């Protein structure tokens, strides 16, 4: 099948390489050094799912309509990527693989009347260099509809993707997105300090700041009426304990996430953007918690602080010492 992958970063590069290995005709869109590297050397996949060099078609925008399109850009770049390829995407099923809240909605607004499939990539992948990606923690990709209704588009996409990578269609995709939003609290502090996710969680004081951010996210979700879907072993009842139980309960969840990531240092997607000198999607992660808290009566001061500090690092190019993060979180 002719499949287009819009965006060839860590997640997009991994998915494109796996689809190529499964025998699909893959076309990726990329920019700058990444585009040049893929044209010359292909996409080089490494890590937990083995090694493969995918000789895919690579262009800045699509020059022909695919049979299936997968959007894997950062959340804030999704609408622009779809707009740039709108003619080629007419009538084409679209799967949007993005973190956080808001990105899928922005894309859906550009395609009125179309059923856009949402996706959560639960595997961990890192961008090593242009055209080179490594999978550090293998896991599935969950598909579903961002709004209630017929899920046949998600099931049709899953049938295509299943031979290439582990996929699953979930009923409560909205709840799963919120659980993933809680899990994505692992992103902010590494981006602020330059430490890996494992290093942050291993530091007791930083871990407690992270858990406080998780507590806020769960409380805001419940105020919005969200029933959390089970993701990576985190169930609705577990997250309620994180939000209203003792702090150590949330710390256990964080420590389990560290174990899940394994021994290979994982920078998290936000730190990867910082290292590449690119804007982060923090406004769709911790920033989304703050935005969603409006009108609920639930405060999210830790998420507001972490969002502010990530933007500070983006502006200055300088990481902050852990002690600074801890003291500002306690202020």
mmCIF file of C-alpha atoms in Angstrom:
data_model
loop_
_atom_site.group_PDB
_atom_site.id
_atom_site.type_symbol
_atom_site.label_atom_id
_atom_site.label_comp_id
_atom_site.label_asym_id
_atom_site.label_seq_id
_atom_site.Cartn_x
_atom_site.Cartn_y
_atom_site.Cartn_z
ATOM 1 C CA UNK A 1 0.000 0.000 0.000
ATOM 2 C CA UNK A 2 1.119 3.587 -0.640
ATOM 3 C CA UNK A 3 1.482 5.147 2.801
ATOM 4 C CA UNK A 4 2.605 8.692 3.563
ATOM 5 C CA UNK A 5 4.241 9.579 6.872
ATOM 6 C CA UNK A 6 4.204 13.335 7.477
ATOM 7 C CA UNK A 7 7.185 14.074 9.703
ATOM 8 C CA UNK A 8 10.297 11.925 10.029
ATOM 9 C CA UNK A 9 11.446 12.515 13.590
ATOM 10 C CA UNK A 10 11.822 9.798 16.212
ATOM 11 C CA UNK A 11 8.244 8.496 16.057
ATOM 12 C CA UNK A 12 7.633 9.146 12.368
ATOM 13 C CA UNK A 13 10.983 7.717 11.353
ATOM 14 C CA UNK A 14 10.352 4.580 13.375
ATOM 15 C CA UNK A 15 6.871 4.036 11.942
ATOM 16 C CA UNK A 16 8.059 4.718 8.385
ATOM 17 C CA UNK A 17 10.951 2.256 8.721
ATOM 18 C CA UNK A 18 8.689 -0.456 10.147
ATOM 19 C CA UNK A 19 6.147 0.044 7.353
ATOM 20 C CA UNK A 20 8.909 -0.161 4.756
ATOM 21 C CA UNK A 21 10.199 -3.364 6.333
ATOM 22 C CA UNK A 22 6.663 -4.781 6.083
ATOM 23 C CA UNK A 23 6.695 -4.169 2.331
ATOM 24 C CA UNK A 24 4.672 -0.964 1.973
ATOM 25 C CA UNK A 25 5.501 1.817 -0.501
ATOM 26 C CA UNK A 26 6.393 4.560 1.985
ATOM 27 C CA UNK A 27 6.646 8.284 1.254
ATOM 28 C CA UNK A 28 7.858 10.587 4.048
ATOM 29 C CA UNK A 29 7.904 14.352 4.287
ATOM 30 C CA UNK A 30 10.835 16.004 6.019
ATOM 31 C CA UNK A 31 12.880 19.202 6.056
ATOM 32 C CA UNK A 32 16.463 20.386 6.005
ATOM 33 C CA UNK A 33 19.212 18.012 7.053
ATOM 34 C CA UNK A 34 16.759 15.211 7.771
ATOM 35 C CA UNK A 35 15.336 15.364 4.259
ATOM 36 C CA UNK A 36 18.833 15.350 2.729
ATOM 37 C CA UNK A 37 19.979 12.456 4.932
ATOM 38 C CA UNK A 38 16.963 10.285 4.128
ATOM 39 C CA UNK A 39 17.372 10.898 0.424
ATOM 40 C CA UNK A 40 21.010 9.855 0.613
ATOM 41 C CA UNK A 41 21.021 7.079 3.212
ATOM 42 C CA UNK A 42 17.370 6.210 3.888
ATOM 43 C CA UNK A 43 15.947 5.946 7.394
ATOM 44 C CA UNK A 44 18.183 3.870 9.651
ATOM 45 C CA UNK A 45 16.226 2.084 12.371
ATOM 46 C CA UNK A 46 18.062 0.711 15.403
ATOM 47 C CA UNK A 47 17.251 -0.595 18.855
ATOM 48 C CA UNK A 48 14.619 -2.842 20.341
ATOM 49 C CA UNK A 49 12.874 -3.691 17.058
ATOM 50 C CA UNK A 50 16.068 -4.590 15.251
ATOM 51 C CA UNK A 51 18.010 -2.854 12.528
ATOM 52 C CA UNK A 52 16.639 -1.856 9.153
ATOM 53 C CA UNK A 53 17.502 0.708 6.509
ATOM 54 C CA UNK A 54 14.346 1.987 4.840
ATOM 55 C CA UNK A 55 14.853 3.335 1.325
ATOM 56 C CA UNK A 56 11.746 5.490 1.244
ATOM 57 C CA UNK A 57 10.670 8.349 -1.010
ATOM 58 C CA UNK A 58 11.385 11.630 0.773
ATOM 59 C CA UNK A 59 10.150 15.097 -0.220
ATOM 60 C CA UNK A 60 9.272 18.374 1.451
ATOM 61 C CA UNK A 61 5.580 17.915 0.599
ATOM 62 C CA UNK A 62 3.613 15.089 -0.974
ATOM 63 C CA UNK A 63 3.623 15.014 -4.778
ATOM 64 C CA UNK A 64 0.899 12.354 -5.081
ATOM 65 C CA UNK A 65 -2.050 11.105 -3.069
ATOM 66 C CA UNK A 66 -1.315 8.113 -0.796
ATOM 67 C CA UNK A 67 -3.845 5.461 0.196
ATOM 68 C CA UNK A 68 -3.232 6.124 3.898
ATOM 69 C CA UNK A 69 -1.536 9.062 5.614
ATOM 70 C CA UNK A 70 0.014 9.166 9.079
ATOM 71 C CA UNK A 71 0.776 12.510 10.710
ATOM 72 C CA UNK A 72 3.669 12.269 13.189
ATOM 73 C CA UNK A 73 4.815 15.865 13.578
ATOM 74 C CA UNK A 74 4.961 17.637 16.902
ATOM 75 C CA UNK A 75 1.510 18.786 17.961
ATOM 76 C CA UNK A 76 2.119 22.455 17.151
ATOM 77 C CA UNK A 77 3.285 21.583 13.614
ATOM 78 C CA UNK A 78 0.408 19.287 12.683
ATOM 79 C CA UNK A 79 -1.983 21.854 11.234
ATOM 80 C CA UNK A 80 0.742 23.410 9.067
ATOM 81 C CA UNK A 81 1.831 19.987 7.774
ATOM 82 C CA UNK A 82 -1.727 19.065 6.817
ATOM 83 C CA UNK A 83 -2.324 22.463 5.215
ATOM 84 C CA UNK A 84 0.835 22.102 3.104
ATOM 85 C CA UNK A 85 -0.371 18.723 1.844
ATOM 86 C CA UNK A 86 -4.113 19.331 1.783
ATOM 87 C CA UNK A 87 -4.578 18.677 -1.941
ATOM 88 C CA UNK A 88 -2.806 15.298 -1.754
ATOM 89 C CA UNK A 89 -4.785 14.354 1.362
ATOM 90 C CA UNK A 90 -8.260 14.872 -0.103
ATOM 91 C CA UNK A 91 -10.290 11.752 0.570
ATOM 92 C CA UNK A 92 -7.298 9.983 2.166
ATOM 93 C CA UNK A 93 -7.723 8.317 5.593
ATOM 94 C CA UNK A 94 -5.581 10.180 8.134
ATOM 95 C CA UNK A 95 -4.067 8.861 11.367
ATOM 96 C CA UNK A 96 -2.723 11.519 13.747
ATOM 97 C CA UNK A 97 0.008 10.277 16.116
ATOM 98 C CA UNK A 98 0.579 13.023 18.652
ATOM 99 C CA UNK A 99 1.161 13.641 22.329
ATOM 100 C CA UNK A 100 -0.916 15.892 24.499
ATOM 101 C CA UNK A 101 -4.198 17.659 23.903
ATOM 102 C CA UNK A 102 -5.208 20.013 21.121
ATOM 103 C CA UNK A 103 -3.182 18.812 18.150
ATOM 104 C CA UNK A 104 -5.725 16.317 16.827
ATOM 105 C CA UNK A 105 -8.482 18.886 17.244
ATOM 106 C CA UNK A 106 -6.568 21.480 15.209
ATOM 107 C CA UNK A 107 -6.084 18.978 12.377
ATOM 108 C CA UNK A 108 -9.737 17.877 12.477
ATOM 109 C CA UNK A 109 -10.865 21.484 12.006
ATOM 110 C CA UNK A 110 -8.980 21.541 8.692
ATOM 111 C CA UNK A 111 -10.861 18.484 7.469
ATOM 112 C CA UNK A 112 -14.556 19.048 8.214
ATOM 113 C CA UNK A 113 -16.721 16.024 7.697
ATOM 114 C CA UNK A 114 -13.720 13.688 7.773
ATOM 115 C CA UNK A 115 -13.190 10.998 10.391
ATOM 116 C CA UNK A 116 -9.665 11.603 11.700
ATOM 117 C CA UNK A 117 -8.139 8.673 13.588
ATOM 118 C CA UNK A 118 -6.129 9.487 16.700
ATOM 119 C CA UNK A 119 -3.118 7.433 17.768
ATOM 120 C CA UNK A 120 -0.938 7.161 20.858
ATOM 121 C CA UNK A 121 2.582 5.821 20.331
ATOM 122 C CA UNK A 122 3.428 4.078 23.583
ATOM 123 C CA UNK A 123 6.880 2.975 22.450
ATOM 124 C CA UNK A 124 9.885 5.154 23.275
ATOM 125 C CA UNK A 125 12.121 6.234 20.412
ATOM 126 C CA UNK A 126 14.976 8.709 20.139
ATOM 127 C CA UNK A 127 16.200 10.799 17.226
ATOM 128 C CA UNK A 128 19.927 10.035 17.055
ATOM 129 C CA UNK A 129 20.883 12.145 14.022
ATOM 130 C CA UNK A 130 19.215 13.113 10.734
ATOM 131 C CA UNK A 131 17.633 9.955 9.350
ATOM 132 C CA UNK A 132 18.723 7.763 12.294
ATOM 133 C CA UNK A 133 16.273 6.642 15.012
ATOM 134 C CA UNK A 134 16.542 4.130 17.820
ATOM 135 C CA UNK A 135 13.739 2.402 19.746
ATOM 136 C CA UNK A 136 14.615 2.312 23.435
ATOM 137 C CA UNK A 137 11.393 0.793 24.814
ATOM 138 C CA UNK A 138 9.135 -1.276 22.545
ATOM 139 C CA UNK A 139 5.373 -1.065 23.024
ATOM 140 C CA UNK A 140 2.167 -0.761 21.066
ATOM 141 C CA UNK A 141 0.404 2.072 19.291
ATOM 142 C CA UNK A 142 -3.212 2.646 20.259
ATOM 143 C CA UNK A 143 -5.778 3.877 17.764
ATOM 144 C CA UNK A 144 -9.184 5.399 18.372
ATOM 145 C CA UNK A 145 -11.521 8.247 17.578
ATOM 146 C CA UNK A 146 -10.971 11.622 19.218
ATOM 147 C CA UNK A 147 -14.741 12.019 19.492
ATOM 148 C CA UNK A 148 -17.467 9.486 20.132
ATOM 149 C CA UNK A 149 -18.857 7.735 17.087
ATOM 150 C CA UNK A 150 -18.148 5.070 14.507
ATOM 151 C CA UNK A 151 -14.685 3.595 15.064
ATOM 152 C CA UNK A 152 -14.516 1.760 11.723
ATOM 153 C CA UNK A 153 -11.855 4.193 10.387
ATOM 154 C CA UNK A 154 -9.615 3.271 13.330
ATOM 155 C CA UNK A 155 -10.178 -0.437 12.758
ATOM 156 C CA UNK A 156 -9.433 -0.116 9.039
ATOM 157 C CA UNK A 157 -6.165 1.689 9.809
ATOM 158 C CA UNK A 158 -5.250 -0.954 12.383
ATOM 159 C CA UNK A 159 -5.643 -3.727 9.809
ATOM 160 C CA UNK A 160 -3.076 -2.007 7.607
ATOM 161 C CA UNK A 161 -0.615 -1.203 10.386
ATOM 162 C CA UNK A 162 -0.798 -4.439 12.394
ATOM 163 C CA UNK A 163 1.634 -6.472 10.239
ATOM 164 C CA UNK A 164 4.271 -3.731 10.672
ATOM 165 C CA UNK A 165 3.955 -2.748 14.339
ATOM 166 C CA UNK A 166 1.845 -3.718 17.369
ATOM 167 C CA UNK A 167 -1.431 -1.785 17.278
ATOM 168 C CA UNK A 168 -4.689 -1.857 19.201
ATOM 169 C CA UNK A 169 -8.023 -0.095 18.778
ATOM 170 C CA UNK A 170 -9.341 1.251 22.080
ATOM 171 C CA UNK A 171 -12.907 2.300 22.872
ATOM 172 C CA UNK A 172 -12.107 5.012 25.415
ATOM 173 C CA UNK A 173 -9.529 6.844 23.336
ATOM 174 C CA UNK A 174 -10.321 10.173 25.017
ATOM 175 C CA UNK A 175 -9.561 8.642 28.413
ATOM 176 C CA UNK A 176 -6.410 7.012 27.066
ATOM 177 C CA UNK A 177 -5.194 10.389 25.773
ATOM 178 C CA UNK A 178 -5.595 11.856 29.244
ATOM 179 C CA UNK A 179 -3.713 8.981 30.839
ATOM 180 C CA UNK A 180 -0.920 9.490 28.304
ATOM 181 C CA UNK A 181 -1.004 13.196 29.219
ATOM 182 C CA UNK A 182 -0.319 12.201 32.827
ATOM 183 C CA UNK A 183 2.511 9.902 31.708
ATOM 184 C CA UNK A 184 3.942 12.721 29.615
ATOM 185 C CA UNK A 185 4.693 14.599 32.825
ATOM 186 C CA UNK A 186 8.045 12.814 32.451
ATOM 187 C CA UNK A 187 8.932 15.246 29.652
ATOM 188 C CA UNK A 188 9.136 18.667 31.263
ATOM 189 C CA UNK A 189 11.836 18.297 33.928
ATOM 190 C CA UNK A 190 14.331 16.540 31.611
ATOM 191 C CA UNK A 191 13.852 19.400 29.137
ATOM 192 C CA UNK A 192 14.513 21.934 31.896
ATOM 193 C CA UNK A 193 17.548 20.216 33.441
ATOM 194 C CA UNK A 194 19.075 18.288 30.529
ATOM 195 C CA UNK A 195 18.824 15.051 32.545
ATOM 196 C CA UNK A 196 17.336 11.821 31.234
ATOM 197 C CA UNK A 197 13.901 10.706 32.396
ATOM 198 C CA UNK A 198 15.528 7.950 34.448
ATOM 199 C CA UNK A 199 17.869 10.424 36.158
ATOM 200 C CA UNK A 200 14.993 12.748 37.022
ATOM 201 C CA UNK A 201 12.907 9.958 38.536
ATOM 202 C CA UNK A 202 15.914 8.654 40.480
ATOM 203 C CA UNK A 203 16.313 12.055 42.158
ATOM 204 C CA UNK A 204 13.877 12.061 45.093
ATOM 205 C CA UNK A 205 13.186 15.802 45.085
ATOM 206 C CA UNK A 206 12.741 16.051 41.302
ATOM 207 C CA UNK A 207 10.573 12.954 41.326
ATOM 208 C CA UNK A 208 8.265 14.586 43.869
ATOM 209 C CA UNK A 209 7.920 17.684 41.691
ATOM 210 C CA UNK A 210 6.997 15.419 38.780
ATOM 211 C CA UNK A 211 4.435 13.556 40.878
ATOM 212 C CA UNK A 212 2.861 16.817 42.008
ATOM 213 C CA UNK A 213 2.417 17.679 38.337
ATOM 214 C CA UNK A 214 0.789 14.285 37.758
ATOM 215 C CA UNK A 215 -1.597 14.882 40.669
ATOM 216 C CA UNK A 216 -2.697 18.167 39.135
ATOM 217 C CA UNK A 217 -3.253 16.574 35.715
ATOM 218 C CA UNK A 218 -5.458 13.830 37.154
ATOM 219 C CA UNK A 219 -7.471 16.273 39.249
ATOM 220 C CA UNK A 220 -8.066 18.514 36.239
ATOM 221 C CA UNK A 221 -9.100 15.513 34.146
ATOM 222 C CA UNK A 222 -11.616 14.384 36.744
ATOM 223 C CA UNK A 223 -12.993 17.928 36.970
ATOM 224 C CA UNK A 224 -13.559 17.698 33.196
ATOM 225 C CA UNK A 225 -15.431 14.413 33.649
ATOM 226 C CA UNK A 226 -12.683 12.201 32.211
ATOM 227 C CA UNK A 227 -12.672 8.465 32.934
ATOM 228 C CA UNK A 228 -9.029 7.548 32.431
ATOM 229 C CA UNK A 229 -8.171 4.669 30.119
ATOM 230 C CA UNK A 230 -5.595 2.116 31.225
ATOM 231 C CA UNK A 231 -2.229 2.849 29.589
ATOM 232 C CA UNK A 232 1.084 1.209 30.506
ATOM 233 C CA UNK A 233 -0.575 -0.350 33.539
ATOM 234 C CA UNK A 234 -1.964 2.957 34.818
ATOM 235 C CA UNK A 235 -5.686 2.482 35.396
ATOM 236 C CA UNK A 236 -8.402 4.929 36.366
ATOM 237 C CA UNK A 237 -8.343 3.733 39.986
ATOM 238 C CA UNK A 238 -4.537 3.953 40.144
ATOM 239 C CA UNK A 239 -4.595 7.515 38.896
ATOM 240 C CA UNK A 240 -7.226 8.469 41.451
ATOM 241 C CA UNK A 241 -4.821 7.198 44.106
ATOM 242 C CA UNK A 242 -2.056 9.295 42.554
ATOM 243 C CA UNK A 243 -4.276 12.377 42.718
ATOM 244 C CA UNK A 244 -5.752 12.029 46.192
ATOM 245 C CA UNK A 245 -3.648 9.418 47.959
ATOM 246 C CA UNK A 246 -0.350 9.955 49.765
ATOM 247 C CA UNK A 247 2.517 11.364 47.725
ATOM 248 C CA UNK A 248 4.431 8.086 47.969
ATOM 249 C CA UNK A 249 1.714 6.372 45.915
ATOM 250 C CA UNK A 250 2.489 8.655 43.014
ATOM 251 C CA UNK A 251 6.196 8.094 43.523
ATOM 252 C CA UNK A 252 5.675 4.357 43.092
ATOM 253 C CA UNK A 253 3.994 5.063 39.740
ATOM 254 C CA UNK A 254 6.950 7.220 38.678
ATOM 255 C CA UNK A 255 9.417 4.511 39.699
ATOM 256 C CA UNK A 256 7.471 1.969 37.662
ATOM 257 C CA UNK A 257 7.696 4.260 34.656
ATOM 258 C CA UNK A 258 11.456 4.421 35.165
ATOM 259 C CA UNK A 259 11.633 0.622 35.206
ATOM 260 C CA UNK A 260 9.489 0.431 32.069
ATOM 261 C CA UNK A 261 11.936 2.680 30.212
ATOM 262 C CA UNK A 262 14.842 0.355 30.996
ATOM 263 C CA UNK A 263 18.528 1.184 31.311
ATOM 264 C CA UNK A 264 19.048 3.122 28.069
ATOM 265 C CA UNK A 265 18.864 6.832 29.009
ATOM 266 C CA UNK A 266 15.634 8.263 27.641
ATOM 267 C CA UNK A 267 15.645 12.024 27.079
ATOM 268 C CA UNK A 268 11.924 12.356 26.457
ATOM 269 C CA UNK A 269 10.561 14.036 23.349
ATOM 270 C CA UNK A 270 10.694 17.572 24.778
ATOM 271 C CA UNK A 271 14.397 17.399 25.634
ATOM 272 C CA UNK A 272 15.067 15.970 22.170
ATOM 273 C CA UNK A 273 13.481 19.101 20.684
ATOM 274 C CA UNK A 274 15.571 21.320 22.971
ATOM 275 C CA UNK A 275 18.778 19.580 21.931
ATOM 276 C CA UNK A 276 17.889 20.027 18.265
ATOM 277 C CA UNK A 277 17.191 23.721 18.758
ATOM 278 C CA UNK A 278 13.534 23.276 17.839
ATOM 279 C CA UNK A 279 10.388 24.582 19.530
ATOM 280 C CA UNK A 280 8.872 22.091 21.950
ATOM 281 C CA UNK A 281 5.253 20.955 22.248
ATOM 282 C CA UNK A 282 5.173 21.742 25.965
ATOM 283 C CA UNK A 283 2.070 23.919 25.512
ATOM 284 C CA UNK A 284 0.210 20.746 24.460
ATOM 285 C CA UNK A 285 1.535 18.793 27.476
ATOM 286 C CA UNK A 286 1.920 20.567 30.823
ATOM 287 C CA UNK A 287 0.539 23.699 29.168
ATOM 288 C CA UNK A 288 -2.586 21.762 28.198
ATOM 289 C CA UNK A 289 -3.179 20.841 31.840
ATOM 290 C CA UNK A 290 -3.122 24.535 32.728
ATOM 291 C CA UNK A 291 -5.425 25.426 29.825
ATOM 292 C CA UNK A 292 -7.885 22.650 30.692
ATOM 293 C CA UNK A 293 -7.964 23.753 34.338
ATOM 294 C CA UNK A 294 -9.632 27.041 33.413
ATOM 295 C CA UNK A 295 -13.134 27.198 34.794
ATOM 296 C CA UNK A 296 -12.838 23.943 36.748
ATOM 297 C CA UNK A 297 -11.856 25.423 40.098
ATOM 298 C CA UNK A 298 -8.778 23.156 40.094
ATOM 299 C CA UNK A 299 -5.398 24.883 40.235
ATOM 300 C CA UNK A 300 -2.331 23.643 38.331
ATOM 301 C CA UNK A 301 0.592 25.741 39.628
ATOM 302 C CA UNK A 302 3.264 23.048 39.116
ATOM 303 C CA UNK A 303 2.242 22.530 35.494
ATOM 304 C CA UNK A 304 2.229 26.290 34.974
ATOM 305 C CA UNK A 305 5.748 26.542 36.441
ATOM 306 C CA UNK A 306 7.119 23.645 34.386
ATOM 307 C CA UNK A 307 5.652 25.138 31.203
ATOM 308 C CA UNK A 308 7.257 28.481 32.037
ATOM 309 C CA UNK A 309 10.658 26.889 32.775
ATOM 310 C CA UNK A 310 10.693 24.885 29.523
ATOM 311 C CA UNK A 311 10.025 28.109 27.621
ATOM 312 C CA UNK A 312 12.831 29.760 29.602
ATOM 313 C CA UNK A 313 15.254 27.063 28.451
ATOM 314 C CA UNK A 314 13.995 27.463 24.881
ATOM 315 C CA UNK A 315 14.715 31.199 25.037
ATOM 316 C CA UNK A 316 18.100 31.059 26.766
ATOM 317 C CA UNK A 317 19.493 27.755 25.538
ATOM 318 C CA UNK A 318 20.669 27.053 29.091
ATOM 319 C CA UNK A 319 19.524 24.185 31.287
ATOM 320 C CA UNK A 320 18.651 24.902 34.914
ATOM 321 C CA UNK A 321 20.258 23.097 37.859
ATOM 322 C CA UNK A 322 17.939 20.652 39.627
ATOM 323 C CA UNK A 323 18.207 22.762 42.779
ATOM 324 C CA UNK A 324 16.695 25.732 40.944
ATOM 325 C CA UNK A 325 13.741 23.689 39.722
ATOM 326 C CA UNK A 326 13.123 22.279 43.184
ATOM 327 C CA UNK A 327 13.318 25.655 44.946
ATOM 328 C CA UNK A 328 11.025 27.347 42.422
ATOM 329 C CA UNK A 329 8.518 24.506 42.710
ATOM 330 C CA UNK A 330 8.469 24.975 46.483
ATOM 331 C CA UNK A 331 8.074 28.740 46.337
#
